[in-house]
PDB file of C-alpha atoms in Angstrom:
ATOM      1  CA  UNK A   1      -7.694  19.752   5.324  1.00 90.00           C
ATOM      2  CA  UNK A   2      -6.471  17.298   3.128  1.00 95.00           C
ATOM      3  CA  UNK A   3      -6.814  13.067   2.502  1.00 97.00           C
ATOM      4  CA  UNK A   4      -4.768  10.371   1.250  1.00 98.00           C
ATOM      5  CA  UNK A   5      -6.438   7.790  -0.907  1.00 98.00           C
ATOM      6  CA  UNK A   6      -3.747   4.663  -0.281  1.00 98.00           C
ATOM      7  CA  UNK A   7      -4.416   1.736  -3.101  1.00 97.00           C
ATOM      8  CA  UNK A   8      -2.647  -1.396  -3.111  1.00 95.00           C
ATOM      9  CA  UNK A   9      -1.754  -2.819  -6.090  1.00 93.00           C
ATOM     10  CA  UNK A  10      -3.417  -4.864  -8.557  1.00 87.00           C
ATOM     11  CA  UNK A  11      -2.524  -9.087  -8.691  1.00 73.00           C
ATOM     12  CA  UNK A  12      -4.022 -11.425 -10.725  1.00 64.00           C
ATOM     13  CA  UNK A  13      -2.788 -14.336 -12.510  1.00 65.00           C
ATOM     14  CA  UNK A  14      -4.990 -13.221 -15.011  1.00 72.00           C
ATOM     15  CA  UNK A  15      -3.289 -10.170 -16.880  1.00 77.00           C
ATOM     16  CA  UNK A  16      -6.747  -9.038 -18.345  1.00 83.00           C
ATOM     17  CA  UNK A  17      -8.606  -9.602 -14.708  1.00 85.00           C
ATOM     18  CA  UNK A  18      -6.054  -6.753 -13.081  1.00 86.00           C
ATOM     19  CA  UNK A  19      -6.673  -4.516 -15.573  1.00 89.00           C
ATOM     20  CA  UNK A  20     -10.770  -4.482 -15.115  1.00 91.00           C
ATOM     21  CA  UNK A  21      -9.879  -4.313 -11.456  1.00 92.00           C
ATOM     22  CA  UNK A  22      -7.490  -1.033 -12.143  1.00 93.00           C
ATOM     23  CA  UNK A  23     -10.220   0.735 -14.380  1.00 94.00           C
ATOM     24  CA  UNK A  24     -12.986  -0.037 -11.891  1.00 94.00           C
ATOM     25  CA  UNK A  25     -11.033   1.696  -9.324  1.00 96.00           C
ATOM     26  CA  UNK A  26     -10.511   4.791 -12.445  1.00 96.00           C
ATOM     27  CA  UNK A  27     -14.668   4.670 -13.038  1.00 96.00           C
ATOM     28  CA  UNK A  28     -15.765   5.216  -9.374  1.00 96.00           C
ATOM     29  CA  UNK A  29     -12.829   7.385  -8.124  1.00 97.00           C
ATOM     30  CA  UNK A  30     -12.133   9.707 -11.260  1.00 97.00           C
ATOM     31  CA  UNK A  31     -15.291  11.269  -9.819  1.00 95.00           C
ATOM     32  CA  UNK A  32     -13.807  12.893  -6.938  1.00 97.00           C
ATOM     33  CA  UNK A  33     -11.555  16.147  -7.480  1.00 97.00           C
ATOM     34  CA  UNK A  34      -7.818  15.155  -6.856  1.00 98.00           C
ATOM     35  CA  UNK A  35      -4.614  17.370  -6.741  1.00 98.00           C
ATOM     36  CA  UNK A  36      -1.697  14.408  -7.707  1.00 98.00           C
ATOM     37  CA  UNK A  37      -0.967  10.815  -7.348  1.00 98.00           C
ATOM     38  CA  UNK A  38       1.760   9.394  -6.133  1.00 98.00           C
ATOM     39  CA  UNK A  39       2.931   5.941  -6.779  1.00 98.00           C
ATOM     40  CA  UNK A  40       5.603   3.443  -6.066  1.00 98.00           C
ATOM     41  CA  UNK A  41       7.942   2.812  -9.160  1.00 97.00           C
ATOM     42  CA  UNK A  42       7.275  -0.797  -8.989  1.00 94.00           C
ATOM     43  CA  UNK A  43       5.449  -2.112 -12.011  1.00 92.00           C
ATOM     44  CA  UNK A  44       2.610  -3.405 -10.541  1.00 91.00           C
ATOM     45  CA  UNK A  45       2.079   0.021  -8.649  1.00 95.00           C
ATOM     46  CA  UNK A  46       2.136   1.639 -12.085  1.00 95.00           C
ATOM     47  CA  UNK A  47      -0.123  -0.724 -13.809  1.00 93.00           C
ATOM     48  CA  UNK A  48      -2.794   0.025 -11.050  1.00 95.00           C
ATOM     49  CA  UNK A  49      -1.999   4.082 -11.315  1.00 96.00           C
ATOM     50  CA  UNK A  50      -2.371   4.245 -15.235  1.00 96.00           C
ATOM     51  CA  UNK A  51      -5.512   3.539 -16.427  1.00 96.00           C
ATOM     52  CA  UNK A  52      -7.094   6.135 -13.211  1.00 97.00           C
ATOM     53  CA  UNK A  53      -4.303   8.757 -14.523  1.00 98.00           C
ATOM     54  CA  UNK A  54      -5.416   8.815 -17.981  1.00 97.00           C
ATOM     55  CA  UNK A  55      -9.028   8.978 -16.498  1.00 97.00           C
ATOM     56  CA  UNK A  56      -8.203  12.133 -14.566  1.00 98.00           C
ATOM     57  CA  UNK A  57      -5.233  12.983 -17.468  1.00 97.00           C
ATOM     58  CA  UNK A  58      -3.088  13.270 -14.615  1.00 98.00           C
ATOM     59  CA  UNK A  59       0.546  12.262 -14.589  1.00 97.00           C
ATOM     60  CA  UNK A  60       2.215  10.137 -11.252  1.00 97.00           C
ATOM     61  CA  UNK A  61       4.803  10.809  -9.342  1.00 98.00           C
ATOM     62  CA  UNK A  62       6.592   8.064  -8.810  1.00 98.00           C
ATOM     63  CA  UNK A  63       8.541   7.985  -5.267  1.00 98.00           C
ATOM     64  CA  UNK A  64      11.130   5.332  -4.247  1.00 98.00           C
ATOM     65  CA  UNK A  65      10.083   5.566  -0.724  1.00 98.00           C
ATOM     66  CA  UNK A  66       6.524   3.763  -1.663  1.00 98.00           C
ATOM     67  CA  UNK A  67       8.362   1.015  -3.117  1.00 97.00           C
ATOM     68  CA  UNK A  68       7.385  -3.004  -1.290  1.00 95.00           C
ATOM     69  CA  UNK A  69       9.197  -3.855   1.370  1.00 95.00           C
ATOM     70  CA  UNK A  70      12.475  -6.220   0.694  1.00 95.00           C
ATOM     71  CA  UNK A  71      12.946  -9.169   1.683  1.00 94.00           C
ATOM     72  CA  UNK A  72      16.365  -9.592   0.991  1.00 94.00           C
ATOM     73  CA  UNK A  73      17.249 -13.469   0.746  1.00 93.00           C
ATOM     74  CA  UNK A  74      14.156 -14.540   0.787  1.00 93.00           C
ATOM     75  CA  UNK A  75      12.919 -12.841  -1.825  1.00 91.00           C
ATOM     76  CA  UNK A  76      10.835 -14.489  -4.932  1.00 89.00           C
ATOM     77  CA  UNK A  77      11.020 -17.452  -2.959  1.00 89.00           C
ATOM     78  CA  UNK A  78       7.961 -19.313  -0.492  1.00 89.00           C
ATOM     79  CA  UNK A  79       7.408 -18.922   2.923  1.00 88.00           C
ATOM     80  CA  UNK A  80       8.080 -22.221   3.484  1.00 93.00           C
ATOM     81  CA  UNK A  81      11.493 -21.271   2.155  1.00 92.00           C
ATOM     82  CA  UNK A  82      12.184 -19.014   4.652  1.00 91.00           C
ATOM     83  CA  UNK A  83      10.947 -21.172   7.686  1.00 92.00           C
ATOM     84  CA  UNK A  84      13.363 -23.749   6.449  1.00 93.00           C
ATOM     85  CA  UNK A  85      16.412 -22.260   5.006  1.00 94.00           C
ATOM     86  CA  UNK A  86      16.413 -19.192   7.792  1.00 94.00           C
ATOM     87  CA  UNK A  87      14.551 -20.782  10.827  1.00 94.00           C
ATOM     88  CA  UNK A  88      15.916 -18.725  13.455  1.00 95.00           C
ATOM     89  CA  UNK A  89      15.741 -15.232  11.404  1.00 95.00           C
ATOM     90  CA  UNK A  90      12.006 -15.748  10.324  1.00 93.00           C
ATOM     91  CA  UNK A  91      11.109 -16.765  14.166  1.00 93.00           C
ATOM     92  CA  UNK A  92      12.437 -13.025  14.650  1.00 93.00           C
ATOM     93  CA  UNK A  93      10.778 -11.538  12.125  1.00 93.00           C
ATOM     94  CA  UNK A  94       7.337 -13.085  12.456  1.00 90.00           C
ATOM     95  CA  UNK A  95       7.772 -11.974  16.465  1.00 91.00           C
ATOM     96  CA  UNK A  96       8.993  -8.440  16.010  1.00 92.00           C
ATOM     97  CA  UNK A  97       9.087  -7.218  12.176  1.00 92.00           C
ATOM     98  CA  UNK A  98       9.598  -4.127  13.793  1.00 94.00           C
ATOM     99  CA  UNK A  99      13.238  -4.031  14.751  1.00 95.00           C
ATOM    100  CA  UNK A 100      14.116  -8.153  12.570  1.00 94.00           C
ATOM    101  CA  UNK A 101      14.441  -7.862   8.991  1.00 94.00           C
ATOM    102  CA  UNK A 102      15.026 -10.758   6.737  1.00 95.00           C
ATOM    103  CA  UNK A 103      18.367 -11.313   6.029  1.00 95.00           C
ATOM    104  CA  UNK A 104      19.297  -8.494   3.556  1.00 96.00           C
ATOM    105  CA  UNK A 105      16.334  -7.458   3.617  1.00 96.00           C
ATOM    106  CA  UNK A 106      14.063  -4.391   5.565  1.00 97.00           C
ATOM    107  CA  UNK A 107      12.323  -4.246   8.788  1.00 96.00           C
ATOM    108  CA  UNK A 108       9.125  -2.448   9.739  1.00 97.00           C
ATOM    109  CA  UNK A 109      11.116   0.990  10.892  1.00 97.00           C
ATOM    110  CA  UNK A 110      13.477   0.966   8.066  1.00 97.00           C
ATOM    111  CA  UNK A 111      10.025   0.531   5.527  1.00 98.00           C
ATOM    112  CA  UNK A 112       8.392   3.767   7.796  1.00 98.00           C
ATOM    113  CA  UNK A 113      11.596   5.839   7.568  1.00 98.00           C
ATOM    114  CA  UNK A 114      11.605   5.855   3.639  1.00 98.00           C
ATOM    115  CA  UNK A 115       7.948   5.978   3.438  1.00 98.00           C
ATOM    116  CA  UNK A 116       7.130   8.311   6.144  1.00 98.00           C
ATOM    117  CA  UNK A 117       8.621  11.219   3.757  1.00 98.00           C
ATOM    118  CA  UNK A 118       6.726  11.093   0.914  1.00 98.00           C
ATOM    119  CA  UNK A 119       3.540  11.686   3.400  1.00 98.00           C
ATOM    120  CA  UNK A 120       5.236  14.646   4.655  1.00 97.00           C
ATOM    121  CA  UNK A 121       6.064  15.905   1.345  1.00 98.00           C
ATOM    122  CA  UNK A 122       2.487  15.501   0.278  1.00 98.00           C
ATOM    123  CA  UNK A 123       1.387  17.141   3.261  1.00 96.00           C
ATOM    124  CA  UNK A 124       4.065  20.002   2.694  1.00 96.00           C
ATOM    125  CA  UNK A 125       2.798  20.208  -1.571  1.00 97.00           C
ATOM    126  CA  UNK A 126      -0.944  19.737  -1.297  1.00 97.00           C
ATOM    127  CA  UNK A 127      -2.181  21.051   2.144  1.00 94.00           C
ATOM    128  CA  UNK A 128      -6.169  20.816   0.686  1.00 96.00           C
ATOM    129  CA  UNK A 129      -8.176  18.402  -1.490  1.00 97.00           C
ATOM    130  CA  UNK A 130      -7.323  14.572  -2.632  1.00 98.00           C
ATOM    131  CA  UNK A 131      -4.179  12.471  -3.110  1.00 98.00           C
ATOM    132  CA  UNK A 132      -4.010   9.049  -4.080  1.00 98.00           C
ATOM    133  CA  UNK A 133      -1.059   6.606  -3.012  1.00 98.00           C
ATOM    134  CA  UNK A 134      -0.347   3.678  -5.153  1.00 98.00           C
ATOM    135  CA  UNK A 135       1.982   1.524  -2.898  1.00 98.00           C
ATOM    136  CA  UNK A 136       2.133  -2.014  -1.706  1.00 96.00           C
ATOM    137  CA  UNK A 137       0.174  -3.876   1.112  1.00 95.00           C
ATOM    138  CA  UNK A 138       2.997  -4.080   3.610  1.00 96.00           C
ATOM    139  CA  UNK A 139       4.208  -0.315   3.106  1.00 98.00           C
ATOM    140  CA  UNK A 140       0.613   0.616   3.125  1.00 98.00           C
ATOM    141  CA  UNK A 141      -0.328  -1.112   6.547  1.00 98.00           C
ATOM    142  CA  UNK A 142       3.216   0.479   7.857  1.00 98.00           C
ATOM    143  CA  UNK A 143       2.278   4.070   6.709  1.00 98.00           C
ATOM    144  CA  UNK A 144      -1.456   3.532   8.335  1.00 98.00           C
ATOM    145  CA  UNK A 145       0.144   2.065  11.701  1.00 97.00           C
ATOM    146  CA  UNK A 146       2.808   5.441  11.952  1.00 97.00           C
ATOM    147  CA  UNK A 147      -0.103   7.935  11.136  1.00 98.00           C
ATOM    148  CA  UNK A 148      -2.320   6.511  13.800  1.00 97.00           C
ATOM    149  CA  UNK A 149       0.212   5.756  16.716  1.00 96.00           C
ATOM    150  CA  UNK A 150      -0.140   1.740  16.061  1.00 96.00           C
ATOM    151  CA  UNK A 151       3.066  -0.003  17.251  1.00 95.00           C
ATOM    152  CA  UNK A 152       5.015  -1.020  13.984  1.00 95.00           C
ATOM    153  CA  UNK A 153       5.746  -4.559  15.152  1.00 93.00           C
ATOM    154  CA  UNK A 154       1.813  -5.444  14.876  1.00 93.00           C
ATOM    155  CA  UNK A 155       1.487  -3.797  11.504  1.00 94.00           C
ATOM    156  CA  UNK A 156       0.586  -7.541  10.337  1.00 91.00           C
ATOM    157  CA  UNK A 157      -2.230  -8.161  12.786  1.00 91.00           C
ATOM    158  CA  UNK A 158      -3.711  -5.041  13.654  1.00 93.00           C
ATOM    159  CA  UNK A 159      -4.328  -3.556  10.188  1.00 95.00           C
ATOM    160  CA  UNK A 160      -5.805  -5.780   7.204  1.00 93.00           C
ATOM    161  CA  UNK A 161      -6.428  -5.067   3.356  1.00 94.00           C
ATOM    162  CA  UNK A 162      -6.870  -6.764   0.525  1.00 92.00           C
ATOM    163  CA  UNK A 163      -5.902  -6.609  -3.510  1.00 89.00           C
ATOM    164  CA  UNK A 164      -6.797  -3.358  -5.136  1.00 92.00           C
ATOM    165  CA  UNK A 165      -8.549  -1.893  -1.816  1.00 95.00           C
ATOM    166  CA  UNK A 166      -8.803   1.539  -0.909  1.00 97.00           C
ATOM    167  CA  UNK A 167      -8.171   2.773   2.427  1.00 98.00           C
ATOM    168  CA  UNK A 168      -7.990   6.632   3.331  1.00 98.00           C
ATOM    169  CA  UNK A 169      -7.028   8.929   5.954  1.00 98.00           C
ATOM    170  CA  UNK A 170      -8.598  12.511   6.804  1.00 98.00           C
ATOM    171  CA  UNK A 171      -5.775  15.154   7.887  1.00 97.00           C
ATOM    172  CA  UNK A 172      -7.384  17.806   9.564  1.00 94.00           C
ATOM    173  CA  UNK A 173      -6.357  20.082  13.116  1.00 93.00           C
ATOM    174  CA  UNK A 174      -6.730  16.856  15.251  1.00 94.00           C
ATOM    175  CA  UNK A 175      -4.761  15.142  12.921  1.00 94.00           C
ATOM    176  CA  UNK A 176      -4.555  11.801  10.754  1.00 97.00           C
ATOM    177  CA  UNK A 177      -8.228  10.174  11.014  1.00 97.00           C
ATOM    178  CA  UNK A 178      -8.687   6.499   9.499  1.00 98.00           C
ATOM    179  CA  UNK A 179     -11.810   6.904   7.404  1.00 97.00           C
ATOM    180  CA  UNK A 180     -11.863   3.787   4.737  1.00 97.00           C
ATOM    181  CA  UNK A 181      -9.885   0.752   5.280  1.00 97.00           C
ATOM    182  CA  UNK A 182      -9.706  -1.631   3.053  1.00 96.00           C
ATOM    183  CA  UNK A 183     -13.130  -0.998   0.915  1.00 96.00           C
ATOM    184  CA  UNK A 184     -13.540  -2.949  -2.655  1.00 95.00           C
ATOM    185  CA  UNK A 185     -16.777  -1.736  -3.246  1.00 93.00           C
ATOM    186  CA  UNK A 186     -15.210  -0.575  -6.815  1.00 93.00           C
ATOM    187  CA  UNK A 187     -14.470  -4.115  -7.514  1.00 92.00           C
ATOM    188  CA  UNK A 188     -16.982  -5.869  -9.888  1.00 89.00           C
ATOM    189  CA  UNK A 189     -18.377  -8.832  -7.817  1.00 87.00           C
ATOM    190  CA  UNK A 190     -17.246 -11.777 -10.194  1.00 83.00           C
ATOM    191  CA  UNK A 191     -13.647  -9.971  -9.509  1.00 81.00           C
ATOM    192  CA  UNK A 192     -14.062  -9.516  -5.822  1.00 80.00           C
ATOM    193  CA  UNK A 193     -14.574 -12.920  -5.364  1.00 79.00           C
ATOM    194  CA  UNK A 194     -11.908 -14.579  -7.492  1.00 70.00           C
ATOM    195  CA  UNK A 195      -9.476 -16.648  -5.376  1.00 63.00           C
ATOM    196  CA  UNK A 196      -6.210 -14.985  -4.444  1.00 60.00           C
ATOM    197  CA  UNK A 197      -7.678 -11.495  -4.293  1.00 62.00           C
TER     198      UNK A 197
END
């Protein structure tokens, strides 16, 4: 029997505010006993990983198939962008992100098919104890939808979780069981509660 700690990343517009949020995860969770993290290479991702990897002076493996979603042409820009500059294609993808990508970009499937690996790779490397996952909230909410048999398409409004949460999932002989989603009990209050978080 084994679990998978998933963590989304850290974002703050203060620099100094992500990093307390990043070592309060590394205070409460350093506790537990854990046999490797795994992160997406994405800076943010790492940012979040580091300061709990020095606490547990263990390195992370970084995997490209954790990596955010893309968005293709409409990335860096506002979602009032993409209603207006690609109408029809965001109609599409808001409907059925399953199977519609943004221009350029990735849908649902493609975001399980990279992803979906590095779960099976963890299950194949570290059949007992702990694992954490530093990824992003999208890829996180895909991976939790394909574990539990929750249609890809709704990954947006059937699983929720918030800025440096913790969700995790129990593999035992019955299978992936959702045990935490989305907890920030780690997170100071007055860092909980800021705006945008």
């Amino acid at each position: 029997m084994f679990s998978i700690y998933f963590v989304t990343p850290v974002i703050c517009n203060s620099l100094q505010k992500g990093i307390q949020m990043a070592e309060s995860f590394a205070d409460v969770y350093q506790k537990l006993k854990w046999e490797a993290v795994y992160a997406s290479p994405m800076k943010r991702t790492i940012a979040t990983a580091k300061p709990f990897c020095n606490a547990i002076g263990m390195d992370m493996q970084l995997r490209d198939g954790l990596r955010e979603g893309s968005y293709g042409k409409w990335e860096t820009n506002s979602k009032s962008f993409a209603q207006e500059k690609y109408a029809e294609n965001y109609v599409k993808w808001l409907t059925e992100p399953a199977w519609n990508a943004p221009i350029g970009g990735e849908t649902a499937v493609d975001i399980a098919n990279r992803a979906m690996p590095v779960i099976a790779e963890i299950q194949d490397k570290h059949p007992e104890g702990n694992v954490l996952v530093v990824s992003h909230k999208a890829t996180i909410r895909i991976l939790l939808c394909s574990l539990l048999g929750i249609d890809l398409g709704r990954y947006r409004y059937r699983v929720n979780i918030l800025v440096a949460s913790v969700s995790m999932v129990k593999f035992d002989v019955n299978g992936p069981l959702l045990e935490i989603l989305g907890d920030r009990h780690h997170i100071p209050d007055h860092l909980r509660s800021r705006a945008g978080t």
